[in-house]
mmCIF file of C-alpha atoms in Angstrom:
data_model
loop_
_atom_site.group_PDB
_atom_site.id
_atom_site.type_symbol
_atom_site.label_atom_id
_atom_site.label_comp_id
_atom_site.label_asym_id
_atom_site.label_seq_id
_atom_site.Cartn_x
_atom_site.Cartn_y
_atom_site.Cartn_z
ATOM 1 C CA UNK A 208 -49.894 -9.578 35.420
ATOM 2 C CA UNK A 209 -49.755 -7.354 32.223
ATOM 3 C CA UNK A 210 -53.079 -5.440 31.717
ATOM 4 C CA UNK A 211 -54.372 -4.460 28.038
ATOM 5 C CA UNK A 212 -53.743 -1.095 28.433
ATOM 6 C CA UNK A 213 -50.353 -1.478 29.551
ATOM 7 C CA UNK A 214 -49.583 -3.714 26.660
ATOM 8 C CA UNK A 215 -51.045 -1.289 24.280
ATOM 9 C CA UNK A 216 -48.760 1.242 25.514
ATOM 10 C CA UNK A 217 -45.664 -0.876 24.767
ATOM 11 C CA UNK A 218 -46.662 -1.613 21.467
ATOM 12 C CA UNK A 219 -46.866 2.309 20.672
ATOM 13 C CA UNK A 220 -43.833 2.946 22.315
ATOM 14 C CA UNK A 221 -42.084 0.651 20.402
ATOM 15 C CA UNK A 222 -43.610 2.179 17.041
ATOM 16 C CA UNK A 223 -42.791 5.798 18.322
ATOM 17 C CA UNK A 224 -39.309 5.112 19.053
ATOM 18 C CA UNK A 225 -38.725 3.389 15.624
ATOM 19 C CA UNK A 226 -39.952 6.797 14.373
ATOM 20 C CA UNK A 227 -37.919 8.721 16.423
ATOM 21 C CA UNK A 228 -34.596 6.782 15.232
ATOM 22 C CA UNK A 229 -35.358 7.620 11.500
ATOM 23 C CA UNK A 230 -35.364 11.104 12.194
ATOM 24 C CA UNK A 231 -31.871 12.966 12.592
ATOM 25 C CA UNK A 232 -31.760 14.964 16.066
ATOM 26 C CA UNK A 233 -28.408 16.102 16.983
ATOM 27 C CA UNK A 234 -28.276 18.512 19.477
ATOM 28 C CA UNK A 235 -29.647 22.015 18.504
ATOM 29 C CA UNK A 236 -31.232 20.261 14.989
ATOM 30 C CA UNK A 237 -34.157 18.620 16.906
ATOM 31 C CA UNK A 238 -37.034 19.838 15.176
ATOM 32 C CA UNK A 239 -37.906 16.907 13.472
ATOM 33 C CA UNK A 240 -38.336 14.439 16.430
ATOM 34 C CA UNK A 241 -39.968 17.315 18.442
ATOM 35 C CA UNK A 242 -42.530 17.693 15.916
ATOM 36 C CA UNK A 243 -43.246 13.674 16.226
ATOM 37 C CA UNK A 244 -43.560 13.876 19.701
ATOM 38 C CA UNK A 245 -45.881 16.801 19.480
ATOM 39 C CA UNK A 246 -47.905 14.969 17.290
ATOM 40 C CA UNK A 247 -47.910 11.811 18.792
ATOM 41 C CA UNK A 248 -49.294 13.100 22.178
ATOM 42 C CA UNK A 249 -51.719 15.251 20.177
ATOM 43 C CA UNK A 250 -52.976 12.013 18.559
ATOM 44 C CA UNK A 251 -53.593 10.679 22.133
ATOM 45 C CA UNK A 252 -55.729 13.842 22.898
ATOM 46 C CA UNK A 253 -53.341 15.461 25.180
ATOM 47 C CA UNK A 254 -53.318 18.689 25.141
ATOM 48 C CA UNK A 255 -49.602 20.012 24.420
ATOM 49 C CA UNK A 256 -47.040 22.804 24.860
ATOM 50 C CA UNK A 257 -43.941 23.575 23.114
ATOM 51 C CA UNK A 258 -41.027 25.981 23.713
ATOM 52 C CA UNK A 259 -38.437 25.891 21.242
ATOM 53 C CA UNK A 260 -37.863 21.997 20.431
ATOM 54 C CA UNK A 261 -39.179 21.223 24.045
ATOM 55 C CA UNK A 262 -42.418 19.625 24.270
ATOM 56 C CA UNK A 263 -44.338 19.027 27.553
ATOM 57 C CA UNK A 264 -47.619 18.413 28.805
ATOM 58 C CA UNK A 265 -49.472 18.168 32.101
ATOM 59 C CA UNK A 266 -52.276 15.413 33.085
ATOM 60 C CA UNK A 267 -55.561 16.271 32.304
ATOM 61 C CA UNK A 268 -56.932 16.931 35.870
ATOM 62 C CA UNK A 269 -54.136 18.963 37.027
ATOM 63 C CA UNK A 270 -54.564 20.349 40.514
ATOM 64 C CA UNK A 271 -52.767 23.103 41.781
ATOM 65 C CA UNK A 272 -53.040 21.909 45.218
ATOM 66 C CA UNK A 273 -51.298 18.749 44.862
ATOM 67 C CA UNK A 274 -47.305 17.964 44.267
ATOM 68 C CA UNK A 275 -45.979 17.639 40.930
ATOM 69 C CA UNK A 276 -43.592 15.253 39.466
ATOM 70 C CA UNK A 277 -41.610 15.743 36.252
ATOM 71 C CA UNK A 278 -40.849 12.614 34.009
ATOM 72 C CA UNK A 279 -38.247 13.943 31.908
ATOM 73 C CA UNK A 280 -35.922 12.833 29.346
ATOM 74 C CA UNK A 281 -34.397 14.170 26.164
ATOM 75 C CA UNK A 282 -34.745 13.760 22.350
ATOM 76 C CA UNK A 283 -31.521 14.804 20.765
ATOM 77 C CA UNK A 284 -28.397 12.453 20.144
ATOM 78 C CA UNK A 285 -24.784 12.351 19.561
ATOM 79 C CA UNK A 286 -23.565 12.079 15.845
ATOM 80 C CA UNK A 287 -22.932 8.095 14.880
ATOM 81 C CA UNK A 288 -19.420 7.365 15.192
ATOM 82 C CA UNK A 289 -17.571 6.107 12.149
ATOM 83 C CA UNK A 290 -17.886 2.356 13.239
ATOM 84 C CA UNK A 291 -21.400 1.885 12.564
ATOM 85 C CA UNK A 292 -21.986 -1.239 10.363
ATOM 86 C CA UNK A 293 -25.804 -0.379 10.115
ATOM 87 C CA UNK A 294 -27.942 2.596 8.987
ATOM 88 C CA UNK A 295 -28.088 4.669 12.335
ATOM 89 C CA UNK A 296 -30.994 6.196 10.942
ATOM 90 C CA UNK A 297 -32.613 2.771 9.992
ATOM 91 C CA UNK A 298 -34.617 1.061 12.790
ATOM 92 C CA UNK A 299 -33.770 -2.574 12.662
ATOM 93 C CA UNK A 300 -35.491 -4.928 15.010
ATOM 94 C CA UNK A 301 -33.561 -8.233 15.200
ATOM 95 C CA UNK A 302 -33.109 -10.988 18.063
ATOM 96 C CA UNK A 303 -35.225 -8.993 20.483
ATOM 97 C CA UNK A 304 -32.971 -5.813 20.067
ATOM 98 C CA UNK A 305 -34.186 -2.502 18.123
ATOM 99 C CA UNK A 306 -30.901 -1.077 16.694
ATOM 100 C CA UNK A 307 -30.643 2.678 15.942
ATOM 101 C CA UNK A 308 -29.129 6.137 16.902
ATOM 102 C CA UNK A 309 -30.463 7.147 20.090
ATOM 103 C CA UNK A 310 -32.259 3.664 20.966
ATOM 104 C CA UNK A 311 -30.585 3.157 24.235
ATOM 105 C CA UNK A 312 -29.490 6.947 25.233
ATOM 106 C CA UNK A 313 -32.163 8.080 25.577
ATOM 107 C CA UNK A 314 -35.275 6.898 23.377
ATOM 108 C CA UNK A 315 -36.018 4.056 25.119
ATOM 109 C CA UNK A 316 -36.295 5.856 28.557
ATOM 110 C CA UNK A 317 -38.128 8.866 26.516
ATOM 111 C CA UNK A 318 -41.017 6.834 24.920
ATOM 112 C CA UNK A 319 -41.226 4.586 28.332
ATOM 113 C CA UNK A 320 -41.763 7.960 30.404
ATOM 114 C CA UNK A 321 -44.363 9.212 27.607
ATOM 115 C CA UNK A 322 -46.200 5.651 27.675
ATOM 116 C CA UNK A 323 -46.368 5.852 31.598
ATOM 117 C CA UNK A 324 -47.622 9.626 31.371
ATOM 118 C CA UNK A 325 -50.392 8.156 28.887
ATOM 119 C CA UNK A 326 -51.231 5.379 31.623
ATOM 120 C CA UNK A 327 -51.887 7.893 33.936
ATOM 121 C CA UNK A 328 -53.041 11.068 31.945
ATOM 122 C CA UNK A 329 -57.072 10.550 32.463
ATOM 123 C CA UNK A 330 -56.963 9.495 36.316
ATOM 124 C CA UNK A 331 -58.993 11.835 38.479
ATOM 125 C CA UNK A 332 -57.624 10.163 41.802
ATOM 126 C CA UNK A 333 -54.053 10.908 41.550
ATOM 127 C CA UNK A 334 -51.819 11.973 44.747
ATOM 128 C CA UNK A 335 -49.985 14.521 42.552
ATOM 129 C CA UNK A 336 -49.576 15.895 39.260
ATOM 130 C CA UNK A 337 -47.772 14.701 36.490
ATOM 131 C CA UNK A 338 -45.721 16.616 33.745
ATOM 132 C CA UNK A 339 -44.097 15.348 30.832
ATOM 133 C CA UNK A 340 -41.175 16.856 29.382
ATOM 134 C CA UNK A 341 -39.255 15.577 26.099
ATOM 135 C CA UNK A 342 -36.295 18.097 26.024
ATOM 136 C CA UNK A 343 -33.446 19.165 23.675
ATOM 137 C CA UNK A 344 -29.776 19.925 24.009
ATOM 138 C CA UNK A 345 -29.049 17.697 26.587
ATOM 139 C CA UNK A 346 -26.164 15.733 24.834
ATOM 140 C CA UNK A 347 -24.262 19.151 24.635
ATOM 141 C CA UNK A 348 -25.355 20.374 27.993
ATOM 142 C CA UNK A 349 -27.233 23.377 26.041
ATOM 143 C CA UNK A 350 -28.988 26.199 27.418
ATOM 144 C CA UNK A 351 -32.131 25.487 25.149
ATOM 145 C CA UNK A 352 -32.977 22.385 26.714
ATOM 146 C CA UNK A 353 -34.340 21.637 30.261
ATOM 147 C CA UNK A 354 -32.713 24.735 31.588
ATOM 148 C CA UNK A 355 -34.716 27.158 29.544
ATOM 149 C CA UNK A 356 -37.969 24.973 29.677
ATOM 150 C CA UNK A 357 -38.188 24.851 33.772
ATOM 151 C CA UNK A 358 -39.481 28.439 34.149
ATOM 152 C CA UNK A 359 -42.562 27.511 31.576
ATOM 153 C CA UNK A 360 -43.470 24.605 33.565
ATOM 154 C CA UNK A 361 -45.737 24.649 36.663
ATOM 155 C CA UNK A 362 -43.522 24.338 39.918
ATOM 156 C CA UNK A 363 -42.190 21.142 40.225
ATOM 157 C CA UNK A 364 -41.385 18.927 43.571
ATOM 158 C CA UNK A 365 -39.637 16.363 42.230
ATOM 159 C CA UNK A 366 -38.433 14.377 38.956
ATOM 160 C CA UNK A 367 -37.763 11.024 37.476
ATOM 161 C CA UNK A 368 -35.006 11.617 34.630
ATOM 162 C CA UNK A 369 -35.114 8.878 32.125
ATOM 163 C CA UNK A 370 -31.582 7.761 31.271
ATOM 164 C CA UNK A 371 -30.385 4.236 30.567
ATOM 165 C CA UNK A 372 -29.415 2.851 34.413
ATOM 166 C CA UNK A 373 -30.767 -0.831 33.837
ATOM 167 C CA UNK A 374 -33.723 0.369 35.812
ATOM 168 C CA UNK A 375 -31.574 0.878 38.896
ATOM 169 C CA UNK A 376 -31.793 4.096 40.884
ATOM 170 C CA UNK A 377 -29.084 6.680 40.425
ATOM 171 C CA UNK A 378 -29.706 8.608 43.690
ATOM 172 C CA UNK A 379 -26.526 11.004 42.736
ATOM 173 C CA UNK A 380 -24.596 11.816 39.938
ATOM 174 C CA UNK A 381 -21.123 13.857 39.462
ATOM 175 C CA UNK A 382 -20.940 17.147 38.267
ATOM 176 C CA UNK A 383 -18.943 18.273 35.561
ATOM 177 C CA UNK A 384 -16.748 20.983 34.968
ATOM 178 C CA UNK A 385 -14.907 21.541 31.567
ATOM 179 C CA UNK A 386 -11.548 23.731 31.986
ATOM 180 C CA UNK A 387 -9.784 25.529 28.856
ATOM 181 C CA UNK A 388 -6.085 25.857 29.940
ATOM 182 C CA UNK A 389 -3.710 27.900 27.662
ATOM 183 C CA UNK A 390 0.038 27.564 28.309
ATOM 184 C CA UNK A 391 2.250 30.405 27.158
ATOM 185 C CA UNK A 392 5.843 30.681 25.724
ATOM 186 C CA UNK A 393 7.864 32.582 23.158
ATOM 187 C CA UNK A 394 7.971 31.548 19.435
ATOM 188 C CA UNK A 395 11.280 30.868 17.995
ATOM 189 C CA UNK A 396 13.157 28.753 15.179
ATOM 190 C CA UNK A 397 13.582 24.901 16.389
ATOM 191 C CA UNK A 398 16.825 24.922 14.876
ATOM 192 C CA UNK A 399 18.300 27.381 17.009
ATOM 193 C CA UNK A 400 18.202 28.126 20.969
ATOM 194 C CA UNK A 401 15.575 30.351 20.220
ATOM 195 C CA UNK A 402 12.079 30.772 22.170
ATOM 196 C CA UNK A 403 10.169 29.321 25.060
ATOM 197 C CA UNK A 404 8.200 26.073 24.211
ATOM 198 C CA UNK A 405 4.664 26.179 25.307
ATOM 199 C CA UNK A 406 4.464 22.578 24.802
ATOM 200 C CA UNK A 407 6.893 21.855 27.594
ATOM 201 C CA UNK A 408 5.055 24.126 29.870
ATOM 202 C CA UNK A 409 2.062 22.308 29.243
ATOM 203 C CA UNK A 410 3.142 19.021 29.765
ATOM 204 C CA UNK A 411 4.738 19.879 33.040
ATOM 205 C CA UNK A 412 1.084 21.297 33.925
ATOM 206 C CA UNK A 413 -0.350 17.684 32.831
ATOM 207 C CA UNK A 414 2.033 16.225 34.999
ATOM 208 C CA UNK A 415 1.068 18.152 37.930
ATOM 209 C CA UNK A 416 -2.726 17.591 37.431
ATOM 210 C CA UNK A 417 -1.928 14.006 37.051
ATOM 211 C CA UNK A 418 -0.665 14.083 40.510
ATOM 212 C CA UNK A 419 -3.181 15.984 41.905
ATOM 213 C CA UNK A 420 -5.181 14.524 44.680
ATOM 214 C CA UNK A 421 -8.387 15.593 46.453
ATOM 215 C CA UNK A 422 -8.982 14.267 49.606
ATOM 216 C CA UNK A 423 -12.588 13.867 50.306
ATOM 217 C CA UNK A 424 -14.246 10.668 49.107
ATOM 218 C CA UNK A 425 -17.946 10.114 48.149
ATOM 219 C CA UNK A 426 -19.279 6.900 49.096
ATOM 220 C CA UNK A 427 -21.494 6.968 46.329
ATOM 221 C CA UNK A 428 -19.386 9.058 43.824
ATOM 222 C CA UNK A 429 -16.114 8.232 44.631
ATOM 223 C CA UNK A 430 -13.130 10.700 43.953
ATOM 224 C CA UNK A 431 -12.962 13.899 42.298
ATOM 225 C CA UNK A 432 -11.766 12.897 38.610
ATOM 226 C CA UNK A 433 -9.190 14.902 36.391
ATOM 227 C CA UNK A 434 -8.959 13.756 32.630
ATOM 228 C CA UNK A 435 -6.741 15.795 30.264
ATOM 229 C CA UNK A 436 -8.674 15.123 26.987
ATOM 230 C CA UNK A 437 -7.307 17.218 24.355
ATOM 231 C CA UNK A 438 -3.922 19.150 23.446
ATOM 232 C CA UNK A 439 -3.296 21.252 20.593
ATOM 233 C CA UNK A 440 -0.987 24.170 19.110
ATOM 234 C CA UNK A 441 -1.611 26.400 16.363
ATOM 235 C CA UNK A 442 1.528 24.889 14.779
ATOM 236 C CA UNK A 443 1.442 24.003 11.058
ATOM 237 C CA UNK A 444 5.289 23.825 10.470
ATOM 238 C CA UNK A 445 7.789 21.387 12.234
ATOM 239 C CA UNK A 446 10.280 23.992 12.703
ATOM 240 C CA UNK A 447 8.827 26.758 14.918
ATOM 241 C CA UNK A 448 8.781 26.594 18.813
ATOM 242 C CA UNK A 449 5.169 26.826 19.710
ATOM 243 C CA UNK A 450 4.065 30.110 21.535
ATOM 244 C CA UNK A 451 1.217 28.813 22.857
ATOM 245 C CA UNK A 452 -0.335 25.153 23.856
ATOM 246 C CA UNK A 453 -3.954 24.738 24.728
ATOM 247 C CA UNK A 454 -5.440 21.845 26.840
ATOM 248 C CA UNK A 455 -8.734 20.593 27.900
ATOM 249 C CA UNK A 456 -9.638 19.313 31.363
ATOM 250 C CA UNK A 457 -12.557 17.133 31.970
ATOM 251 C CA UNK A 458 -13.226 17.410 35.761
ATOM 252 C CA UNK A 459 -15.660 15.040 37.211
ATOM 253 C CA UNK A 460 -16.917 16.406 40.745
ATOM 254 C CA UNK A 461 -18.515 14.650 43.677
ATOM 255 C CA UNK A 462 -20.686 16.289 46.203
ATOM 256 C CA UNK A 463 -18.131 17.208 48.807
ATOM 257 C CA UNK A 464 -16.553 19.797 46.815
ATOM 258 C CA UNK A 465 -17.881 23.177 45.059
ATOM 259 C CA UNK A 466 -16.809 23.760 41.104
ATOM 260 C CA UNK A 467 -15.698 27.362 42.942
ATOM 261 C CA UNK A 468 -13.205 25.072 45.167
ATOM 262 C CA UNK A 469 -11.810 23.041 42.451
ATOM 263 C CA UNK A 470 -11.470 25.585 39.704
ATOM 264 C CA UNK A 471 -9.329 27.609 42.616
ATOM 265 C CA UNK A 472 -7.227 24.830 43.318
ATOM 266 C CA UNK A 473 -6.313 23.794 39.855
ATOM 267 C CA UNK A 474 -5.412 27.227 38.718
ATOM 268 C CA UNK A 475 -3.241 27.705 41.723
ATOM 269 C CA UNK A 476 -1.707 24.324 40.828
ATOM 270 C CA UNK A 477 -0.634 25.039 37.082
ATOM 271 C CA UNK A 478 1.534 27.888 35.516
ATOM 272 C CA UNK A 479 -1.136 27.829 32.468
ATOM 273 C CA UNK A 480 -4.278 30.192 32.463
ATOM 274 C CA UNK A 481 -7.312 28.047 33.169
ATOM 275 C CA UNK A 482 -10.793 29.233 32.223
ATOM 276 C CA UNK A 483 -13.972 26.862 33.235
ATOM 277 C CA UNK A 484 -16.454 26.708 30.218
ATOM 278 C CA UNK A 485 -19.441 26.599 32.492
ATOM 279 C CA UNK A 486 -20.384 26.320 36.205
ATOM 280 C CA UNK A 487 -23.881 24.916 35.781
ATOM 281 C CA UNK A 488 -23.334 21.133 36.167
ATOM 282 C CA UNK A 489 -23.202 20.442 39.787
ATOM 283 C CA UNK A 490 -23.176 17.352 41.551
ATOM 284 C CA UNK A 491 -26.631 16.751 42.645
ATOM 285 C CA UNK A 492 -28.215 13.830 44.666
ATOM 286 C CA UNK A 493 -31.833 12.731 46.053
ATOM 287 C CA UNK A 494 -32.310 11.488 49.663
ATOM 288 C CA UNK A 495 -32.617 7.767 50.007
ATOM 289 C CA UNK A 496 -35.953 8.365 52.152
ATOM 290 C CA UNK A 497 -37.403 10.661 49.289
ATOM 291 C CA UNK A 498 -40.944 9.060 48.192
ATOM 292 C CA UNK A 499 -39.517 8.221 44.768
ATOM 293 C CA UNK A 500 -36.565 6.287 45.933
ATOM 294 C CA UNK A 501 -38.754 4.425 48.683
ATOM 295 C CA UNK A 502 -41.093 3.422 46.334
ATOM 296 C CA UNK A 503 -38.069 2.081 43.839
ATOM 297 C CA UNK A 504 -36.691 0.450 46.881
ATOM 298 C CA UNK A 505 -39.750 -1.488 48.090
ATOM 299 C CA UNK A 506 -39.735 -2.826 44.103
ATOM 300 C CA UNK A 507 -36.129 -4.422 44.745
ATOM 301 C CA UNK A 508 -34.388 -1.431 43.120
ATOM 302 C CA UNK A 509 -31.003 -1.048 43.937
ATOM 303 C CA UNK A 510 -29.285 2.718 44.332
ATOM 304 C CA UNK A 511 -25.990 3.857 43.239
ATOM 305 C CA UNK A 512 -23.939 7.007 42.401
ATOM 306 C CA UNK A 513 -23.650 7.678 38.523
ATOM 307 C CA UNK A 514 -20.352 8.775 37.031
ATOM 308 C CA UNK A 515 -22.152 10.478 34.334
ATOM 309 C CA UNK A 516 -23.798 13.980 33.979
ATOM 310 C CA UNK A 517 -27.431 14.299 32.939
ATOM 311 C CA UNK A 518 -30.087 17.165 32.862
ATOM 312 C CA UNK A 519 -30.665 16.323 36.583
ATOM 313 C CA UNK A 520 -27.657 18.378 37.522
ATOM 314 C CA UNK A 521 -29.760 21.503 36.275
ATOM 315 C CA UNK A 522 -32.604 20.664 38.384
ATOM 316 C CA UNK A 523 -33.290 22.740 41.361
ATOM 317 C CA UNK A 524 -35.278 20.183 42.980
ATOM 318 C CA UNK A 525 -34.935 16.302 44.005
ATOM 319 C CA UNK A 526 -34.640 14.249 40.930
ATOM 320 C CA UNK A 527 -34.096 10.328 40.369
ATOM 321 C CA UNK A 528 -32.292 9.370 37.731
ATOM 322 C CA UNK A 529 -33.417 5.839 36.052
ATOM 323 C CA UNK A 530 -34.365 4.140 32.850
ATOM 324 C CA UNK A 531 -34.245 1.331 30.567
ATOM 325 C CA UNK A 532 -31.194 0.082 28.722
ATOM 326 C CA UNK A 533 -27.646 0.159 29.884
ATOM 327 C CA UNK A 534 -25.166 3.467 30.067
ATOM 328 C CA UNK A 535 -22.209 1.347 28.478
ATOM 329 C CA UNK A 536 -23.927 1.145 24.933
ATOM 330 C CA UNK A 537 -24.531 4.882 25.018
ATOM 331 C CA UNK A 538 -22.717 6.863 22.165
ATOM 332 C CA UNK A 539 -21.246 3.189 20.591
ATOM 333 C CA UNK A 540 -21.635 1.827 17.407
ATOM 334 C CA UNK A 541 -24.750 -0.232 16.444
ATOM 335 C CA UNK A 542 -26.280 1.034 19.407
ATOM 336 C CA UNK A 543 -29.225 -0.743 20.611
ATOM 337 C CA UNK A 544 -31.861 -1.490 23.367
ATOM 338 C CA UNK A 545 -33.588 -4.679 24.136
ATOM 339 C CA UNK A 546 -37.242 -4.354 23.672
ATOM 340 C CA UNK A 547 -37.868 -6.395 26.824
ATOM 341 C CA UNK A 548 -35.768 -3.792 28.826
ATOM 342 C CA UNK A 549 -38.522 -0.948 27.250
ATOM 343 C CA UNK A 550 -41.389 -3.285 28.314
ATOM 344 C CA UNK A 551 -40.038 -3.606 31.832
ATOM 345 C CA UNK A 552 -39.265 0.239 31.844
ATOM 346 C CA UNK A 553 -42.880 1.275 31.654
ATOM 347 C CA UNK A 554 -44.045 -1.424 33.907
ATOM 348 C CA UNK A 555 -41.566 -0.136 36.171
ATOM 349 C CA UNK A 556 -42.315 3.515 35.915
ATOM 350 C CA UNK A 557 -46.130 2.882 36.431
ATOM 351 C CA UNK A 558 -45.587 0.489 39.677
ATOM 352 C CA UNK A 559 -43.637 3.107 41.290
ATOM 353 C CA UNK A 560 -45.858 5.782 40.640
ATOM 354 C CA UNK A 561 -48.706 3.685 41.909
ATOM 355 C CA UNK A 562 -46.387 3.035 45.189
ATOM 356 C CA UNK A 563 -45.539 6.448 46.178
ATOM 357 C CA UNK A 564 -46.958 7.113 49.441
#
């Protein structure tokens, strides 16, 4: 049975999420939502810290002799796509749903974790410390989000990362490597037998990548997945054989391969020049016997491997990805969260933290 404290936190969370939706917070432009979160925590008599557009706080009776659990989610959003039929920045509450940009990814998780933090904030007999961190630039895997904040935080032993997982436990997630590839040829006039067409070279390389297979399959994450997502030249005229063709490869990595191994294999397979944008977003996992996972399992939560990448990839400690909402709604038009999903999220987060042994 829900107590009055939990009920009040649920109602305030809906209000906070509605306010967050109304403030544009595209990656690198999160000043407004950072201000709001900071003011919200201050209004609840929480001692707040801020670094760039990252807002964080520790429980009132923080004890350095105890382990520390990080509660983290992001407050930046992608830009709304052109298929929206409602104002993405006008929170709309209708038929048990709250509509608005960032409501599902990851506003509901963020405000649910903030509510959970407030639930425990004044407790004097916790077995562990809690740190809440509302962070920036997650949607672009930027360097001024959780990565830059971690050195500012107390020593963290483990984390719950709030992302829409239908409150099931994403114990592993694929890593991500984005490759910029350049096929080189020689310019010439299309009407004559001139030049060396870079597009044809790129097409050949794309076909080779389509056939490339990595043998090691993950029980939780499946196979390594390569997707060519962009292909372009600088040509503006139809009658010039292009000297250069660029394409982008999205690589989703399971735990059996390092990014370095995959980069070497791909580069040796194609004739194009291959450059990795980053080697930061590695595959990550948390043990099934970790206390966070055991606590979730005791409440009937199922575990799985997530195909998407989050800030969990940047954490050098065990992290469980879990939150209200559905990943399938992320980045879609007319994004929404079921209000009941948020209520359940707060309740489940509290139960998990109370269940940890």
